[in-house]
């Protein structure tokens, strides 16, 4: 009966308790962005310049020496009068256009990859091995006790 109880006790007792903790972290961040900036600048300069020039030209030339001539209260003898009136108009209507186009492209790329694997094993001490040693000692003691008992009955 004692042998059966010891055998049941040994079978039901465990070797050790083991606790496993696993942490897994997978973080993947991807950022792709493109920024396009268009800028157009148009500058226009209009010139409206007009220059008017009036010219009066009087030419007095002598023709005969004997005939006197009076112009604006001045007496001229034997002269030929030539009067020329001119008007010059200079118009400047120039247009200056300056166009500037700017294209700015900005690309942002961000890749982040984090992989973490953590495994913790918590193994408690195994004290049941001492029961096996105790069982071996008990068996040796039982063997010695039986040997002495058998040897006493033979003599």
PDB file of C-alpha atoms in Angstrom:
ATOM      1  CA  UNK A   1       0.000   0.000   0.000  1.00  0.00           C
ATOM      2  CA  UNK A   2       2.869   2.347   0.821  1.00  0.00           C
ATOM      3  CA  UNK A   3       4.480   1.626  -2.533  1.00  0.00           C
ATOM      4  CA  UNK A   4       1.347   2.535  -4.410  1.00  0.00           C
ATOM      5  CA  UNK A   5       0.979   5.815  -2.489  1.00  0.00           C
ATOM      6  CA  UNK A   6       4.599   6.737  -3.218  1.00  0.00           C
ATOM      7  CA  UNK A   7       4.151   5.893  -6.883  1.00  0.00           C
ATOM      8  CA  UNK A   8       0.970   8.013  -7.145  1.00  0.00           C
ATOM      9  CA  UNK A   9       2.698  10.902  -5.381  1.00  0.00           C
ATOM     10  CA  UNK A  10       5.633  10.793  -7.810  1.00  0.00           C
ATOM     11  CA  UNK A  11       3.400  10.622 -10.877  1.00  0.00           C
ATOM     12  CA  UNK A  12       1.197  13.523  -9.756  1.00  0.00           C
ATOM     13  CA  UNK A  13       4.022  15.825  -8.731  1.00  0.00           C
ATOM     14  CA  UNK A  14       5.314  17.980 -11.565  1.00  0.00           C
ATOM     15  CA  UNK A  15       8.922  18.615 -12.517  1.00  0.00           C
ATOM     16  CA  UNK A  16       8.812  22.409 -12.702  1.00  0.00           C
ATOM     17  CA  UNK A  17       6.600  25.311 -13.670  1.00  0.00           C
ATOM     18  CA  UNK A  18       7.593  27.312 -16.720  1.00  0.00           C
ATOM     19  CA  UNK A  19       6.163  30.663 -17.669  1.00  0.00           C
ATOM     20  CA  UNK A  20       6.835  32.126 -21.147  1.00  0.00           C
ATOM     21  CA  UNK A  21       6.147  35.767 -21.992  1.00  0.00           C
ATOM     22  CA  UNK A  22       6.406  36.752 -25.682  1.00  0.00           C
ATOM     23  CA  UNK A  23       6.232  40.396 -26.816  1.00  0.00           C
ATOM     24  CA  UNK A  24       6.097  41.037 -30.539  1.00  0.00           C
ATOM     25  CA  UNK A  25       6.143  44.568 -31.964  1.00  0.00           C
ATOM     26  CA  UNK A  26       5.926  45.174 -35.709  1.00  0.00           C
ATOM     27  CA  UNK A  27       5.632  48.856 -36.611  1.00  0.00           C
ATOM     28  CA  UNK A  28       5.898  49.917 -40.231  1.00  0.00           C
ATOM     29  CA  UNK A  29       5.391  53.590 -41.107  1.00  0.00           C
ATOM     30  CA  UNK A  30       5.526  54.712 -44.725  1.00  0.00           C
ATOM     31  CA  UNK A  31       4.953  58.317 -45.717  1.00  0.00           C
ATOM     32  CA  UNK A  32       5.165  59.344 -49.338  1.00  0.00           C
ATOM     33  CA  UNK A  33       4.106  62.846 -50.226  1.00  0.00           C
ATOM     34  CA  UNK A  34       4.766  65.113 -53.142  1.00  0.00           C
ATOM     35  CA  UNK A  35       4.173  68.838 -53.041  1.00  0.00           C
ATOM     36  CA  UNK A  36       4.094  70.808 -56.287  1.00  0.00           C
ATOM     37  CA  UNK A  37       4.068  74.589 -56.145  1.00  0.00           C
ATOM     38  CA  UNK A  38       3.469  76.559 -59.323  1.00  0.00           C
ATOM     39  CA  UNK A  39       4.084  80.279 -59.328  1.00  0.00           C
ATOM     40  CA  UNK A  40       3.493  82.536 -62.309  1.00  0.00           C
ATOM     41  CA  UNK A  41       4.514  86.169 -62.292  1.00  0.00           C
ATOM     42  CA  UNK A  42       3.657  88.454 -65.184  1.00  0.00           C
ATOM     43  CA  UNK A  43       4.892  92.059 -65.158  1.00  0.00           C
ATOM     44  CA  UNK A  44       3.658  94.402 -67.862  1.00  0.00           C
ATOM     45  CA  UNK A  45       5.063  97.859 -68.554  1.00  0.00           C
ATOM     46  CA  UNK A  46       3.167 100.094 -70.974  1.00  0.00           C
ATOM     47  CA  UNK A  47       4.908 103.220 -72.318  1.00  0.00           C
ATOM     48  CA  UNK A  48       2.710 106.008 -73.715  1.00  0.00           C
ATOM     49  CA  UNK A  49       5.165 108.769 -74.554  1.00  0.00           C
ATOM     50  CA  UNK A  50       4.370 111.366 -77.204  1.00  0.00           C
ATOM     51  CA  UNK A  51       6.798 114.119 -78.190  1.00  0.00           C
ATOM     52  CA  UNK A  52       5.450 116.994 -80.310  1.00  0.00           C
ATOM     53  CA  UNK A  53       7.949 119.286 -81.973  1.00  0.00           C
ATOM     54  CA  UNK A  54       6.766 122.489 -83.684  1.00  0.00           C
ATOM     55  CA  UNK A  55       9.296 124.245 -85.887  1.00  0.00           C
ATOM     56  CA  UNK A  56       8.875 127.624 -87.599  1.00  0.00           C
ATOM     57  CA  UNK A  57      11.526 128.391 -90.171  1.00  0.00           C
ATOM     58  CA  UNK A  58      11.828 131.751 -91.925  1.00  0.00           C
ATOM     59  CA  UNK A  59      14.303 132.210 -94.777  1.00  0.00           C
ATOM     60  CA  UNK A  60      15.040 135.578 -96.317  1.00  0.00           C
ATOM     61  CA  UNK A  61      17.052 135.586 -99.536  1.00  0.00           C
ATOM     62  CA  UNK A  62      17.981 138.690-101.615  1.00  0.00           C
ATOM     63  CA  UNK A  63      16.609 138.681-105.132  1.00  0.00           C
ATOM     64  CA  UNK A  64      17.155 142.294-106.346  1.00  0.00           C
ATOM     65  CA  UNK A  65      19.152 145.001-104.676  1.00  0.00           C
ATOM     66  CA  UNK A  66      16.773 147.836-105.482  1.00  0.00           C
ATOM     67  CA  UNK A  67      13.481 146.737-103.833  1.00  0.00           C
ATOM     68  CA  UNK A  68      13.259 147.145-100.029  1.00  0.00           C
ATOM     69  CA  UNK A  69      11.326 144.586 -97.961  1.00  0.00           C
ATOM     70  CA  UNK A  70       9.863 144.993 -94.431  1.00  0.00           C
ATOM     71  CA  UNK A  71       9.360 141.918 -92.162  1.00  0.00           C
ATOM     72  CA  UNK A  72       8.175 142.410 -88.536  1.00  0.00           C
ATOM     73  CA  UNK A  73       9.122 146.045 -88.657  1.00  0.00           C
ATOM     74  CA  UNK A  74      12.527 145.304 -90.220  1.00  0.00           C
ATOM     75  CA  UNK A  75      13.220 146.606 -93.729  1.00  0.00           C
ATOM     76  CA  UNK A  76      14.969 144.330 -96.195  1.00  0.00           C
ATOM     77  CA  UNK A  77      16.022 145.404 -99.680  1.00  0.00           C
ATOM     78  CA  UNK A  78      15.816 143.027-102.610  1.00  0.00           C
ATOM     79  CA  UNK A  79      14.965 139.831-100.557  1.00  0.00           C
ATOM     80  CA  UNK A  80      13.034 136.674-101.065  1.00  0.00           C
ATOM     81  CA  UNK A  81      11.020 135.354 -98.089  1.00  0.00           C
ATOM     82  CA  UNK A  82      10.533 131.670 -97.526  1.00  0.00           C
ATOM     83  CA  UNK A  83       8.463 130.523 -94.503  1.00  0.00           C
ATOM     84  CA  UNK A  84       8.478 126.854 -93.439  1.00  0.00           C
ATOM     85  CA  UNK A  85       6.352 125.498 -90.561  1.00  0.00           C
ATOM     86  CA  UNK A  86       6.825 121.829 -89.486  1.00  0.00           C
ATOM     87  CA  UNK A  87       5.212 119.733 -86.794  1.00  0.00           C
ATOM     88  CA  UNK A  88       6.779 116.444 -85.721  1.00  0.00           C
ATOM     89  CA  UNK A  89       4.900 114.025 -83.508  1.00  0.00           C
ATOM     90  CA  UNK A  90       6.890 111.156 -81.996  1.00  0.00           C
ATOM     91  CA  UNK A  91       4.759 108.554 -80.218  1.00  0.00           C
ATOM     92  CA  UNK A  92       6.287 105.709 -78.211  1.00  0.00           C
ATOM     93  CA  UNK A  93       3.766 103.032 -77.224  1.00  0.00           C
ATOM     94  CA  UNK A  94       5.948 100.121 -76.301  1.00  0.00           C
ATOM     95  CA  UNK A  95       4.775  97.281 -74.126  1.00  0.00           C
ATOM     96  CA  UNK A  96       7.214  95.210 -72.146  1.00  0.00           C
ATOM     97  CA  UNK A  97       5.994  91.897 -70.758  1.00  0.00           C
ATOM     98  CA  UNK A  98       8.116  89.897 -68.380  1.00  0.00           C
ATOM     99  CA  UNK A  99       6.748  86.463 -67.524  1.00  0.00           C
ATOM    100  CA  UNK A 100       8.342  84.259 -64.910  1.00  0.00           C
ATOM    101  CA  UNK A 101       7.207  80.731 -64.171  1.00  0.00           C
ATOM    102  CA  UNK A 102       8.539  78.836 -61.177  1.00  0.00           C
ATOM    103  CA  UNK A 103       7.804  75.173 -60.541  1.00  0.00           C
ATOM    104  CA  UNK A 104       8.928  73.771 -57.186  1.00  0.00           C
ATOM    105  CA  UNK A 105       8.605  70.061 -56.466  1.00  0.00           C
ATOM    106  CA  UNK A 106       9.182  68.721 -52.984  1.00  0.00           C
ATOM    107  CA  UNK A 107       9.151  65.002 -52.340  1.00  0.00           C
ATOM    108  CA  UNK A 108       9.027  63.655 -48.810  1.00  0.00           C
ATOM    109  CA  UNK A 109       9.642  59.977 -48.240  1.00  0.00           C
ATOM    110  CA  UNK A 110       9.756  58.488 -44.774  1.00  0.00           C
ATOM    111  CA  UNK A 111      10.165  54.799 -44.109  1.00  0.00           C
ATOM    112  CA  UNK A 112      10.285  53.515 -40.579  1.00  0.00           C
ATOM    113  CA  UNK A 113      10.379  49.846 -39.818  1.00  0.00           C
ATOM    114  CA  UNK A 114      10.592  48.577 -36.248  1.00  0.00           C
ATOM    115  CA  UNK A 115      10.633  44.900 -35.489  1.00  0.00           C
ATOM    116  CA  UNK A 116      11.069  43.760 -31.926  1.00  0.00           C
ATOM    117  CA  UNK A 117      10.802  40.253 -30.589  1.00  0.00           C
ATOM    118  CA  UNK A 118      11.186  39.653 -26.879  1.00  0.00           C
ATOM    119  CA  UNK A 119      10.833  36.294 -25.253  1.00  0.00           C
ATOM    120  CA  UNK A 120      11.082  35.910 -21.480  1.00  0.00           C
ATOM    121  CA  UNK A 121      11.178  32.484 -19.938  1.00  0.00           C
ATOM    122  CA  UNK A 122      10.595  32.229 -16.211  1.00  0.00           C
ATOM    123  CA  UNK A 123      11.476  28.781 -15.014  1.00  0.00           C
ATOM    124  CA  UNK A 124      11.063  28.065 -11.343  1.00  0.00           C
ATOM    125  CA  UNK A 125      13.395  25.759  -9.460  1.00  0.00           C
ATOM    126  CA  UNK A 126      12.661  22.051  -9.546  1.00  0.00           C
ATOM    127  CA  UNK A 127      12.561  20.613  -6.054  1.00  0.00           C
ATOM    128  CA  UNK A 128      10.890  17.322  -6.960  1.00  0.00           C
ATOM    129  CA  UNK A 129      14.260  15.854  -7.958  1.00  0.00           C
ATOM    130  CA  UNK A 130      14.971  15.510  -4.258  1.00  0.00           C
ATOM    131  CA  UNK A 131      11.983  13.179  -3.964  1.00  0.00           C
ATOM    132  CA  UNK A 132      13.654  10.880  -6.505  1.00  0.00           C
ATOM    133  CA  UNK A 133      16.801  10.834  -4.405  1.00  0.00           C
ATOM    134  CA  UNK A 134      14.665  10.141  -1.368  1.00  0.00           C
ATOM    135  CA  UNK A 135      12.973   7.290  -3.232  1.00  0.00           C
ATOM    136  CA  UNK A 136      16.355   5.828  -4.188  1.00  0.00           C
ATOM    137  CA  UNK A 137      17.526   6.058  -0.560  1.00  0.00           C
ATOM    138  CA  UNK A 138      14.314   4.426   0.619  1.00  0.00           C
ATOM    139  CA  UNK A 139      14.731   1.604  -1.891  1.00  0.00           C
ATOM    140  CA  UNK A 140      18.325   1.078  -0.752  1.00  0.00           C
ATOM    141  CA  UNK A 141      17.167   1.073   2.868  1.00  0.00           C
ATOM    142  CA  UNK A 142      14.363  -1.369   1.977  1.00  0.00           C
ATOM    143  CA  UNK A 143      16.877  -3.588   0.169  1.00  0.00           C
ATOM    144  CA  UNK A 144      19.254  -3.585   3.160  1.00  0.00           C
ATOM    145  CA  UNK A 145      16.367  -4.258   5.537  1.00  0.00           C
ATOM    146  CA  UNK A 146      15.090  -7.166   3.392  1.00  0.00           C
ATOM    147  CA  UNK A 147      18.622  -8.555   3.006  1.00  0.00           C
ATOM    148  CA  UNK A 148      19.151  -8.580   6.775  1.00  0.00           C
ATOM    149  CA  UNK A 149      15.746 -10.134   7.340  1.00  0.00           C
ATOM    150  CA  UNK A 150      16.390 -12.895   4.823  1.00  0.00           C
ATOM    151  CA  UNK A 151      19.872 -13.524   6.240  1.00  0.00           C
ATOM    152  CA  UNK A 152      18.495 -13.828   9.810  1.00  0.00           C
ATOM    153  CA  UNK A 153      16.006 -16.451   8.838  1.00  0.00           C
ATOM    154  CA  UNK A 154      18.600 -18.538   7.039  1.00  0.00           C
ATOM    155  CA  UNK A 155      20.975 -18.766   9.993  1.00  0.00           C
TER     156      UNK A 155
END
